[in-house]
XYZ file of C-alpha atoms in Angstrom:
630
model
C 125.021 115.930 19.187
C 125.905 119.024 21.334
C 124.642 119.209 24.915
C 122.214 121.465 25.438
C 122.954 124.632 27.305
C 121.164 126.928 29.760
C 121.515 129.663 32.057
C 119.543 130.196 35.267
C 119.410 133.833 36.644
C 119.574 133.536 40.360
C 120.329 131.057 42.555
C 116.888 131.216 45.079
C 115.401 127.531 46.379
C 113.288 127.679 42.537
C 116.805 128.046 40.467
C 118.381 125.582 42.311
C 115.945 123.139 42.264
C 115.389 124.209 38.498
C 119.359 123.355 37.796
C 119.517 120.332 39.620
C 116.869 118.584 37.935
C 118.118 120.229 34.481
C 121.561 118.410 35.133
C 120.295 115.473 35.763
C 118.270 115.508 32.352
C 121.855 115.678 30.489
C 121.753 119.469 30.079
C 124.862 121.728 30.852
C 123.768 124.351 33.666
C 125.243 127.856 35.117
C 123.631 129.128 38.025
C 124.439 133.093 37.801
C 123.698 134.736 41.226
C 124.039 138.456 42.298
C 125.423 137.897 45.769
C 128.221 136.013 47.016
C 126.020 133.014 48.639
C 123.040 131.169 47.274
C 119.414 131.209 49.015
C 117.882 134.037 47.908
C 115.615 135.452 50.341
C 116.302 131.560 52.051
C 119.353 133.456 53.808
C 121.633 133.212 56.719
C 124.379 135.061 58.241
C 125.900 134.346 61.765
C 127.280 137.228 63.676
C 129.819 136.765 66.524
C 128.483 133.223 67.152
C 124.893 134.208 66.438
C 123.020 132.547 63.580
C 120.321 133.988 61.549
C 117.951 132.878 59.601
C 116.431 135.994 57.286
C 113.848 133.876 55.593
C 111.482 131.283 56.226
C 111.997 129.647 59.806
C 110.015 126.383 59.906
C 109.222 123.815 57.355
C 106.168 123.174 56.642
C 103.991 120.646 53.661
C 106.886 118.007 54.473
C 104.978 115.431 51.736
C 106.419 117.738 48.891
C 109.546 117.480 50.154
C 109.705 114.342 50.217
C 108.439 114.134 46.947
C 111.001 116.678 45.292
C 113.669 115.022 47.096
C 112.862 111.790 45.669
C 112.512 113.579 41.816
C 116.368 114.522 42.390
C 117.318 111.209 43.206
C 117.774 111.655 46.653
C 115.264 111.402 50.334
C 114.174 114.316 52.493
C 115.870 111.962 55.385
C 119.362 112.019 53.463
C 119.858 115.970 52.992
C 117.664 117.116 56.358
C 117.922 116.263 60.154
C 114.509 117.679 60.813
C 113.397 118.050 64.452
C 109.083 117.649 65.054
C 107.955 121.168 66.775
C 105.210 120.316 68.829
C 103.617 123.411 69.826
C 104.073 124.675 66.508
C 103.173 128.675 67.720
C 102.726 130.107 70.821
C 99.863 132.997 70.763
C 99.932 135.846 72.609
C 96.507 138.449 72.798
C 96.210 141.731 73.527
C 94.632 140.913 77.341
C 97.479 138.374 77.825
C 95.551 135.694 77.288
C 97.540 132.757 75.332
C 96.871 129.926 73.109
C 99.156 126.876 71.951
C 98.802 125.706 68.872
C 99.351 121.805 69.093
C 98.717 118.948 67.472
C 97.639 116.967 70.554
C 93.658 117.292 70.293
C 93.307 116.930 73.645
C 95.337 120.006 74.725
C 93.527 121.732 72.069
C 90.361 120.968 73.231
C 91.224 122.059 76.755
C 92.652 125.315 75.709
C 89.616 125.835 72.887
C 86.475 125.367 75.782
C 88.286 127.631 78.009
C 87.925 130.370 75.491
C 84.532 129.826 73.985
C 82.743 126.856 75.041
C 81.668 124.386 72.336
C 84.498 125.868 70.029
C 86.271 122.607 69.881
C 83.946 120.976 67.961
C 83.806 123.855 65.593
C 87.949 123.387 65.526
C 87.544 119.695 64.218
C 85.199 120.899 61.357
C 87.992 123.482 60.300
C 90.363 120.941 60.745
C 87.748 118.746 58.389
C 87.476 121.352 55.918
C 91.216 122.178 55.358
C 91.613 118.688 54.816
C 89.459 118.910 52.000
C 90.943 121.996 50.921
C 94.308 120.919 50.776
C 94.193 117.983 48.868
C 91.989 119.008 46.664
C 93.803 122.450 46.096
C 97.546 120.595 45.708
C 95.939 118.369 43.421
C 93.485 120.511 40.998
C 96.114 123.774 41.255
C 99.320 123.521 42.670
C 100.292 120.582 41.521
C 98.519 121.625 37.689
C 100.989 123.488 35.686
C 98.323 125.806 33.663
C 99.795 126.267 30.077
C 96.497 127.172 28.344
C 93.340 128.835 29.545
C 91.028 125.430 28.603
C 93.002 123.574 30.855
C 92.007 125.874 34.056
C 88.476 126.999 32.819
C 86.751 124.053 32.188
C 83.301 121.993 33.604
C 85.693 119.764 35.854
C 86.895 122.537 37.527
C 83.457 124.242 38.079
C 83.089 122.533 41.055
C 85.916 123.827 42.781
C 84.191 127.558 43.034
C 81.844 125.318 45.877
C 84.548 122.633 47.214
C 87.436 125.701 47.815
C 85.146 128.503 48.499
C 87.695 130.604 46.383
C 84.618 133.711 46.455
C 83.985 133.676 50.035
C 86.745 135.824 52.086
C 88.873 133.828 55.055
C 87.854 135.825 58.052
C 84.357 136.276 57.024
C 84.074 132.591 57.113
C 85.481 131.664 60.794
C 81.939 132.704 61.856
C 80.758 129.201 60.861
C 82.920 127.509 63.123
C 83.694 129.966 66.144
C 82.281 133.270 67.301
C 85.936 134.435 69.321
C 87.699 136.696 67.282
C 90.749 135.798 69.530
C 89.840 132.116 67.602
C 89.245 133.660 64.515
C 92.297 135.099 64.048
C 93.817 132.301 65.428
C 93.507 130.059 62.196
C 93.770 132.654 59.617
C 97.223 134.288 60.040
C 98.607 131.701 58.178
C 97.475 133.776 55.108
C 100.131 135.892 55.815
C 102.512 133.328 54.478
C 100.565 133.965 51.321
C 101.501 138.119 51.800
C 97.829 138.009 51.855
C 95.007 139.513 54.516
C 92.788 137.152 56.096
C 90.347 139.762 54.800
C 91.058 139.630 50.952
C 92.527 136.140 51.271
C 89.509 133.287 49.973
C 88.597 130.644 52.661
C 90.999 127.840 50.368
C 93.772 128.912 52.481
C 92.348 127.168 55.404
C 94.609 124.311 53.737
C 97.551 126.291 55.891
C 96.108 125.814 59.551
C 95.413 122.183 58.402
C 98.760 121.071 57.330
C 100.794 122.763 59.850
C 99.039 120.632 62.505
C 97.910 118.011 60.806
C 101.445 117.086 58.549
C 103.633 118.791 61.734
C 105.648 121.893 61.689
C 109.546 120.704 61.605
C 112.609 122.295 62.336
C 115.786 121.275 59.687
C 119.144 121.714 61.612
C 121.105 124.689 60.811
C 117.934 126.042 59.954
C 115.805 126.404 56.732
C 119.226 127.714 55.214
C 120.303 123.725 55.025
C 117.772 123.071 52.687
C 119.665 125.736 50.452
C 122.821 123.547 51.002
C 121.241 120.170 50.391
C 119.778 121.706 47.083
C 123.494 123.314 46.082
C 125.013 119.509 46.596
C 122.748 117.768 44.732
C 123.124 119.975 41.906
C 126.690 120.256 42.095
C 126.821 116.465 42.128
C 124.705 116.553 39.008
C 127.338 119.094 37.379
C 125.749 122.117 37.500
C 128.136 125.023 37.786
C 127.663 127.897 40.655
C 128.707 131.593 39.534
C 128.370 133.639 42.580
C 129.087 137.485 42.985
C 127.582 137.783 39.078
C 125.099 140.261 38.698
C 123.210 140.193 35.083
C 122.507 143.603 33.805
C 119.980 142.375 30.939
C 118.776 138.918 28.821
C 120.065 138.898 25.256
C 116.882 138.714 22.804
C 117.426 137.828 19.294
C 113.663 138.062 17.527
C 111.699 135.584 19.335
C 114.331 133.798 21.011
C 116.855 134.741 24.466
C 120.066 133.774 22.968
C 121.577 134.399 26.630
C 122.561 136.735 29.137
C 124.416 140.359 29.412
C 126.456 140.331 32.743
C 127.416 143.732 34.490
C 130.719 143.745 33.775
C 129.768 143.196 29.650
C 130.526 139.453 29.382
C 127.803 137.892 27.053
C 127.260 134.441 28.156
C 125.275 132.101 25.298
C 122.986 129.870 25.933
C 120.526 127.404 23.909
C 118.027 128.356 27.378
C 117.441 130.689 30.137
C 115.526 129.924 33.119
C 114.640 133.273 35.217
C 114.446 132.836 39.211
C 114.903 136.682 39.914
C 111.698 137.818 41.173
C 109.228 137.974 37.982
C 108.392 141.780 38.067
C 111.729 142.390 38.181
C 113.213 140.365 35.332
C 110.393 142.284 33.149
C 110.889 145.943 34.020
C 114.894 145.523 34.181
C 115.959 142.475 32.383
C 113.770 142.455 29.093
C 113.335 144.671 26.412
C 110.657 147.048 27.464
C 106.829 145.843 26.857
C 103.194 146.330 28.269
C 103.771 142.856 30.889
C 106.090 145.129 32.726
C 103.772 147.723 32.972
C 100.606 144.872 33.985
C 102.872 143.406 36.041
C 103.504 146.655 38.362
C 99.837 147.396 38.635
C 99.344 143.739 39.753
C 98.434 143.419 43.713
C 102.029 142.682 45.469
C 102.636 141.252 49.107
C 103.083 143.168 51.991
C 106.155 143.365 53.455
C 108.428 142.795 56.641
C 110.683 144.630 59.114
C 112.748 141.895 60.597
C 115.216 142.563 63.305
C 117.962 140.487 64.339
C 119.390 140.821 67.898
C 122.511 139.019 69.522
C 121.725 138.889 73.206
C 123.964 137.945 76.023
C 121.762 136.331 78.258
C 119.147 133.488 77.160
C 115.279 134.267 77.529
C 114.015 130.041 78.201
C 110.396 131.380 78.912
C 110.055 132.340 75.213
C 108.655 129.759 72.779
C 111.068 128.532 69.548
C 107.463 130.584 67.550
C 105.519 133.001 69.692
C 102.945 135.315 67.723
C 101.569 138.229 69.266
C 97.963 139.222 67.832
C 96.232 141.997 68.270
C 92.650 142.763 69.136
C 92.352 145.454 66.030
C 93.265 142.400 63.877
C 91.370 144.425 60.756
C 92.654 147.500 61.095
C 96.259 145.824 61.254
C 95.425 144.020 57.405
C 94.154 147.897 56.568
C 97.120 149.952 57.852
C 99.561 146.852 55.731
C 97.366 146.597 52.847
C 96.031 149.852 51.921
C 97.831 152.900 54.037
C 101.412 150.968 53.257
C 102.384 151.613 56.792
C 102.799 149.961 60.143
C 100.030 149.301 61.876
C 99.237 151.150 65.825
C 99.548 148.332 67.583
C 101.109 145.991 65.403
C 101.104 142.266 65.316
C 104.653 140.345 64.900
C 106.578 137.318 65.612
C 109.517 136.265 67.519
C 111.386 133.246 66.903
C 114.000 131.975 68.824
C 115.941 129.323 67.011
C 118.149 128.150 70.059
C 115.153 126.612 71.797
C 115.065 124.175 69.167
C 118.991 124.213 67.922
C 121.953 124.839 70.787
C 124.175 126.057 67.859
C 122.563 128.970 66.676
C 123.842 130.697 69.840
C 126.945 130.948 71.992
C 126.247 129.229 75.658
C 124.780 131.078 77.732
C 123.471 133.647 75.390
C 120.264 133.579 72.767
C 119.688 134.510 68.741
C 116.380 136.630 68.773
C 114.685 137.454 65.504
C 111.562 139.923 65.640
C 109.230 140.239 61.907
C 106.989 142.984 61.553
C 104.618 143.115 58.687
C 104.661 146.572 57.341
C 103.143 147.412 54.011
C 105.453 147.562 50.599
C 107.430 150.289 49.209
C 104.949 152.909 48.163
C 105.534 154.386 44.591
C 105.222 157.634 45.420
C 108.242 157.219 48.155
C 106.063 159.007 50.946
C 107.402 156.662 53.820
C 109.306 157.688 56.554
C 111.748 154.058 57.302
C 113.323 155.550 59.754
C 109.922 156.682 61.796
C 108.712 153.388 60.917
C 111.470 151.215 62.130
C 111.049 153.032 65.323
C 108.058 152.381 66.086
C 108.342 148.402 65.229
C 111.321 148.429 67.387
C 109.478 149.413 70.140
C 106.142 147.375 69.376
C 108.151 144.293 69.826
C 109.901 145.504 73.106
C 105.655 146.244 74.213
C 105.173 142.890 73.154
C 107.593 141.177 74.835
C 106.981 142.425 78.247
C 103.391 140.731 78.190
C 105.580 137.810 79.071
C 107.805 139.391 81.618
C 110.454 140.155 79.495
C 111.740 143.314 79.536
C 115.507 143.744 79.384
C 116.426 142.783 75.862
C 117.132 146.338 74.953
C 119.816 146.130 77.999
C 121.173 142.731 77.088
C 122.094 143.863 73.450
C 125.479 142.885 71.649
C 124.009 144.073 68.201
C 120.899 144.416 66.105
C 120.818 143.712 62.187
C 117.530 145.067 60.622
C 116.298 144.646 57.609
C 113.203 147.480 55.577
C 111.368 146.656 52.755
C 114.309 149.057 51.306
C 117.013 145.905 52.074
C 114.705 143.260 50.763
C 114.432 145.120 47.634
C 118.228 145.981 47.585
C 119.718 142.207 48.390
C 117.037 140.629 46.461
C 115.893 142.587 43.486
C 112.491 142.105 45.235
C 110.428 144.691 43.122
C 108.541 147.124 45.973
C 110.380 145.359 48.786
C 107.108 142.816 48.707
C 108.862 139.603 50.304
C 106.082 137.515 48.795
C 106.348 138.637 45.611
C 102.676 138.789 43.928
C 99.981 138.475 45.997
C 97.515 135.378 46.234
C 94.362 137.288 45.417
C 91.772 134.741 43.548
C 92.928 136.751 40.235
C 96.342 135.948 40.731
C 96.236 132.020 41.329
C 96.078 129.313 39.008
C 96.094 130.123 35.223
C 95.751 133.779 36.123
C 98.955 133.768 38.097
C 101.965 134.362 36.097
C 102.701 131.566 33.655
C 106.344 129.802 33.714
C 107.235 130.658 30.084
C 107.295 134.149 28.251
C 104.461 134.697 25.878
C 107.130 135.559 23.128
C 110.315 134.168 24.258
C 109.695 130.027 23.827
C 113.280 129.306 25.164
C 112.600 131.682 27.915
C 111.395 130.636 31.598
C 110.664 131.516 34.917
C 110.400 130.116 38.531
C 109.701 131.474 41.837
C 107.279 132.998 44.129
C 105.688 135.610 41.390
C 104.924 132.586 39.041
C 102.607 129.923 39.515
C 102.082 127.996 41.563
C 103.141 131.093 43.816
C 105.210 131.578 47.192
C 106.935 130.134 49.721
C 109.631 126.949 49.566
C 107.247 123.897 49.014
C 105.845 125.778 45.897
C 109.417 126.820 44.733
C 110.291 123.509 44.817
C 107.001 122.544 42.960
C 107.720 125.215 39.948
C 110.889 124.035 39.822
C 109.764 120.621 38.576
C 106.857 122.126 36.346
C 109.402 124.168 34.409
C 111.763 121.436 34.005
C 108.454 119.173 32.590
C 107.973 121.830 30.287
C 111.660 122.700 29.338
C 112.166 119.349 28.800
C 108.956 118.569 26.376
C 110.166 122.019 24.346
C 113.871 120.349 24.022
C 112.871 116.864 23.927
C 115.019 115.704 26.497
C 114.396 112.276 28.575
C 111.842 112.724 31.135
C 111.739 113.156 34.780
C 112.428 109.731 36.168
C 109.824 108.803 38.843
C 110.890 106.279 40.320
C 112.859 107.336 43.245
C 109.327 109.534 43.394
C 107.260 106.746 43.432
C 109.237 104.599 46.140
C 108.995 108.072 48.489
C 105.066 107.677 47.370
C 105.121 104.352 48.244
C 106.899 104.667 51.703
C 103.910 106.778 52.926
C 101.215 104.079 51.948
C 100.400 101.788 55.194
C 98.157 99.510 53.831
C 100.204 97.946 51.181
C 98.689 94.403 51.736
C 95.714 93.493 49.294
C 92.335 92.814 50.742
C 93.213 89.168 49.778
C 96.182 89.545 52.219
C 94.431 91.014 54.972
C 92.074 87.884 55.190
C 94.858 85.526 56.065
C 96.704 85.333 58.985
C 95.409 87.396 61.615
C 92.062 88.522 59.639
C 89.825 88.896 62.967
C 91.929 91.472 63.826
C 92.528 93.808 61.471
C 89.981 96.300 59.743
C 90.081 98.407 57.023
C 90.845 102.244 58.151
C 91.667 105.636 56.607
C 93.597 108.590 58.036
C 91.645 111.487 59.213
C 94.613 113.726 57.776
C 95.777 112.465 54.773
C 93.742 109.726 53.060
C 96.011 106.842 53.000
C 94.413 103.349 53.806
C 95.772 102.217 57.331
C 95.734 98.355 58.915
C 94.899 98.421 62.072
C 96.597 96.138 64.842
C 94.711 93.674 67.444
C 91.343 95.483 67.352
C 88.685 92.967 67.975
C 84.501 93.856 68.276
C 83.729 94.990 71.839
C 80.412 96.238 72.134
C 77.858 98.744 70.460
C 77.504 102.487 72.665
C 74.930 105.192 71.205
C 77.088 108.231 71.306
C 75.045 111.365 70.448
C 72.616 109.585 68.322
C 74.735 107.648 65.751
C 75.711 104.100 67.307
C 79.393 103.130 67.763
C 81.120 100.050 67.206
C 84.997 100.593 69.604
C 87.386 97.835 70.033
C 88.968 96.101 73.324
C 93.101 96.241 73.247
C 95.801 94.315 74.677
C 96.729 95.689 78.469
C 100.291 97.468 77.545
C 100.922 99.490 80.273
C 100.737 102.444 78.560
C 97.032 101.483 77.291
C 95.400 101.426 80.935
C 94.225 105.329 80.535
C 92.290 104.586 77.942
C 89.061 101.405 77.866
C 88.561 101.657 73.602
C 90.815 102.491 71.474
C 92.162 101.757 67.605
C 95.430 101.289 66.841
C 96.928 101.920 63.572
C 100.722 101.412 62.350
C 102.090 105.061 62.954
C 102.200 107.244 59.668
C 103.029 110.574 58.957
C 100.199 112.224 60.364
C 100.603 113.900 63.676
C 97.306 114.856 65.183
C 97.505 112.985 68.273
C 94.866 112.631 71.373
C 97.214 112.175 74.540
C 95.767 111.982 77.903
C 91.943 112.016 76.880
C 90.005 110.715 80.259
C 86.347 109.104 80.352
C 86.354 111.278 83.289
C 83.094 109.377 84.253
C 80.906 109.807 80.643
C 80.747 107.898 77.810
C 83.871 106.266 76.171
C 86.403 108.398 74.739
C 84.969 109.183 70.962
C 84.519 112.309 69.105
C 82.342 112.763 65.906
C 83.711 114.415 63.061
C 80.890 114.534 59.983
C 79.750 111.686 61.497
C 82.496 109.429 61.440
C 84.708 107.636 64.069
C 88.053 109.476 65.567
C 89.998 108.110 68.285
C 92.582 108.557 70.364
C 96.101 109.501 69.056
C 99.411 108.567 70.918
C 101.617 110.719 73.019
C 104.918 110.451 70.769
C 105.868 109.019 67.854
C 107.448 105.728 68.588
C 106.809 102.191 66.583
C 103.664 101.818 68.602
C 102.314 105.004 68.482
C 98.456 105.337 67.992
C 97.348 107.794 65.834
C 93.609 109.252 64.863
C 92.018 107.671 62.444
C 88.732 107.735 59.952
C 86.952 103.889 59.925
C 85.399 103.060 56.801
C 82.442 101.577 58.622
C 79.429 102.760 57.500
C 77.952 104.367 60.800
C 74.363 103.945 61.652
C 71.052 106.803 62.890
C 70.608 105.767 66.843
């Protein structure tokens, strides 16, 4: 029996992933890619010592790595040396006024009163509610490869219009847990990772805030350009081949089947498959014979887009954050001069990152790597913007932004600047309208009414990547990537995905692996049955034994009396759990005087968390008691 063939058009983190697992199904794969490296918009480049990241900068949603890794065979601890960043973003507001994002509850809280007192009980209920959003969300639609419209529209999923408040608009809704707007926009820029406004965006995305600082924000060495290199290993250990510096100038079609690809130089390369990772609107209008989904497809809503600049400097700027975000007071009008006038906003909002805070490599000694992203809107069709004007005026908005933290002599520090316009994203990455997200994540352009993974005609012909669902960024890439090798594989009948390397990296994140049998031998008086505030997973907690009953607020509390480790003696009642991957932690919470250290969160227990994340590390936690009206 021959070995099935197939080609995958573009080597981005979805065609990669695509190949790899294709490989390792028994199929023969070639990668074709455009440019001369893999990544896709994942890129890097290193200038005179200098290395840049183009793409995504942190990693985020480390639980589907881990579980992708494991589908290839392979652990997220293997390929990555990931680094915990802890701040995750440094805000900057228009008065100079600054917020840390953190994980550490206590910081938070200090930080939260300061601006609006009472907020930080309004913080944990967000927190509460992007919990819920999250894992419901991963499970009921990202994780749900939508191949017909019963599966997505049925009674089951009627309740999701109330649990994921997909109708009621992300900004809108902060006024039920803070009245700030400094707050407010605070825990909804995240949509941007979505290319969506917080003002069009539905209240779901709250998921975003939640598992950046609940899950952790991490930093892989080398940048988010190593997981492009861990990917191109494992799939070159599984035998798929790399052709690089290959651009395809069409996919053959013979009646209702792609019987390959036509490369620019004329080669016709068979194949018994063809997996698409070019961006979607692109392989229609350009790759395809012409039909009315190209034509849908460009009326569609797209992302916005980015000017990013890249500077070499030759002195290092240690006051500035590894992520600082500057956001401005006219946060609206910002979303309205992206979304709707295609422009740059007046006083824009933007990020800086600078990598060498958290790796020494990505600059010479003694110098710094400084890379400045400006949402702008997307190429306009009727080719009305000025670039040039516009690229101006970012350049400067960052320079205004910068000095609200004393720094003002980049410009005379400069070895060189690489930029990049909507025009280079569209020119290096075939990214239709420059939009860096691809298709927007407006609520008619998620789940079974995003983009669908195989052509409607075409049975041996699929797609992956940030226009398809489950939509964009690298967690989601790697996510399609399996879903379109499920479904490949069902079409060819090939063996399926072997789970279980997946279900040991599954397995590794359970804690309470003991039965309830178990946990009544041995030391039984001092454990108790726990779950995590963050993620679910049943926890056994360590040496608590019954202390005393304390009415706190109304509801009365049962806490728990520890051993005296030194590094307990801050705290009178606390719970510890074995340490998980969860990272909202409580360090440095004092009695101060009042009542024991306990917070209420819908009305269930949440203590203390540790300061680090060593073998004995406390973290927050959910009891399963049953609490009781004072």
């Amino acid at each position: 029996m021959n070995t099935p063939t197939a080609i995958i058009i573009g080597a981005g983190i979805g065609g990669i992933a695509t190949a790899a697992h294709l490989a390792r199904r028994g199929m023969q794969v070639t990668v074709i890619e455009k440019n001369h490296w893999p990544g896709g918009r994942c890129d890097r480049f290193v200038r005179d010592g200098h290395q840049f990241n183009t793409g995504p900068t942190l990693l985020i949603m480390p639980h589907v790595y881990e579980d992708e890794f494991a589908a290839l065979g392979t652990s997220l601890g293997e390929q990555l040396d990931l680094t915990r960043v802890d701040p995750t973003y440094h805000l900057v507001f228009d008065d100079g006024s600054q917020l840390t994002l953190t994980s550490d509850l206590k910081r938070m809280c200090d930080q939260l009163e300061a601006i609006q007192p009472g907020s930080f009980e309004g913080y944990l209920r967000y927190l509460s509610e992007g919990h819920r959003h999250y894992n419901v969300a991963m499970e009921k639609l990202v994780e749900h490869d939508f191949r017909t419209a019963s599966e997505f529209f049925t009674f089951n999923n009627i309740p999701l219009l109330f649990s994921l408040k997909p109708l009621v608009q992300h900004y809108h809704h902060m006024s039920s847990y803070f009245t700030e707007p400094r707050l407010k926009s605070a825990f909804t820029f995240q949509d941007v990772y979505m290319g969506l406004s917080p003002f069009e965006a539905p209240s779901t995305f709250s998921m975003m805030a939640f598992t950046e600082l609940a899950h952790g924000v991490w930093y892989p060495k080398g940048g988010m350009y190593s997981v492009v290199e861990a990917l191109v290993d494992i799939a070159r250990q599984a035998g798929v081949e790399f052709l690089f510096h290959t651009p395809v100038a069409r996919i053959a079609v013979e009646g209702q089947r792609a019987s390959g690809v036509v490369l620019a130089d004329g080669r016709h390369l068979a194949a018994d498959v063809v997996v698409a990772n070019a961006d979607l609107p692109y392989v229609y209008e350009k790759l395809l014979p012409a039909d009315h989904t190209a034509e849908q497809l460009a009326h569609k809503q797209f992302s916005c887009s980015t000017i990013s600049f890249f500077w070499g400097v030759d002195k290092t700027y240690p006051d500035l954050a590894p992520h600082t975000l500057f956001l401005a007071d006219d946060y609206q009008e910002n979303f309205a001069s992206i979304s709707h006038l295609r422009g740059l906003p007046e006083n824009p909002s933007l990020y800086i990152h600078a990598p060498s805070r958290l790796d020494p490599q990505a600059a010479p000694a003694g110098e710094d790597t400084l890379v400045a992203v400006v949402p702008v809107g997307h190429l306009d069709d009727a080719g009305a913007q000025d670039w040039r004007r516009i690229r101006a005026g970012a350049r400067q908005a960052v320079f205004n932004r910068l000095a609200l933290l004393g720094v003002t002599d980049v410009q005379d520090h400069l070895k060189f600047e690489v930029n990049y316009l909507p025009l280079s994203w569209r020119k290096r990455y075939n990214l239709m309208k420059g939009a860096t997200h691809g298709l927007s994540h407006t609520l008619t352009q998620l789940g079974y009414l995003r983009p669908h993974n195989r052509h409607h005609l075409y049975h041996n012909l699929y797609f992956v990547g940030a226009s398809t669902h489950p939509g964009t960024g690298v967690p989601t890439a790697l996510i399609c990537a399996h879903q379109v090798a499920d479904r490949l594989s069902e079409d060819l009948h090939l063996p399926a995905r072997d789970l279980t390397l997946l279900k040991q990296g599954l397995a590794s994140r359970a804690r309470a692996d003991k039965s309830e049998e178990d946990r009544k031998t041995g030391h039984a008086e001092n454990h108790m049955a726990c779950t995590c505030l963050t993620c679910s997973m049943s926890l056994r907690c360590l040496y608590p034994r019954w202390r005393d009953e304390l009415p706190v607020k109304g509801i009365e509390r049962r806490f728990f009396q520890v051993p005296h480790a030194p590094w307990f003696r801050r705290f009178r009642r606390v719970l510890i759990v074995e340490p998980q991957e969860c990272r909202l932690t409580m360090s440095g919470f004092e009695e101060a005087g009042h009542a024991p250290l306990v917070l209420l969160l819908n009305r269930t227990m949440l203590q203390l968390g540790g300061n680090g994340l060593g073998n004995d590390t406390p973290f927050i936690v959910r009891c399963r008691t049953r609490l009781r009206n004072g």
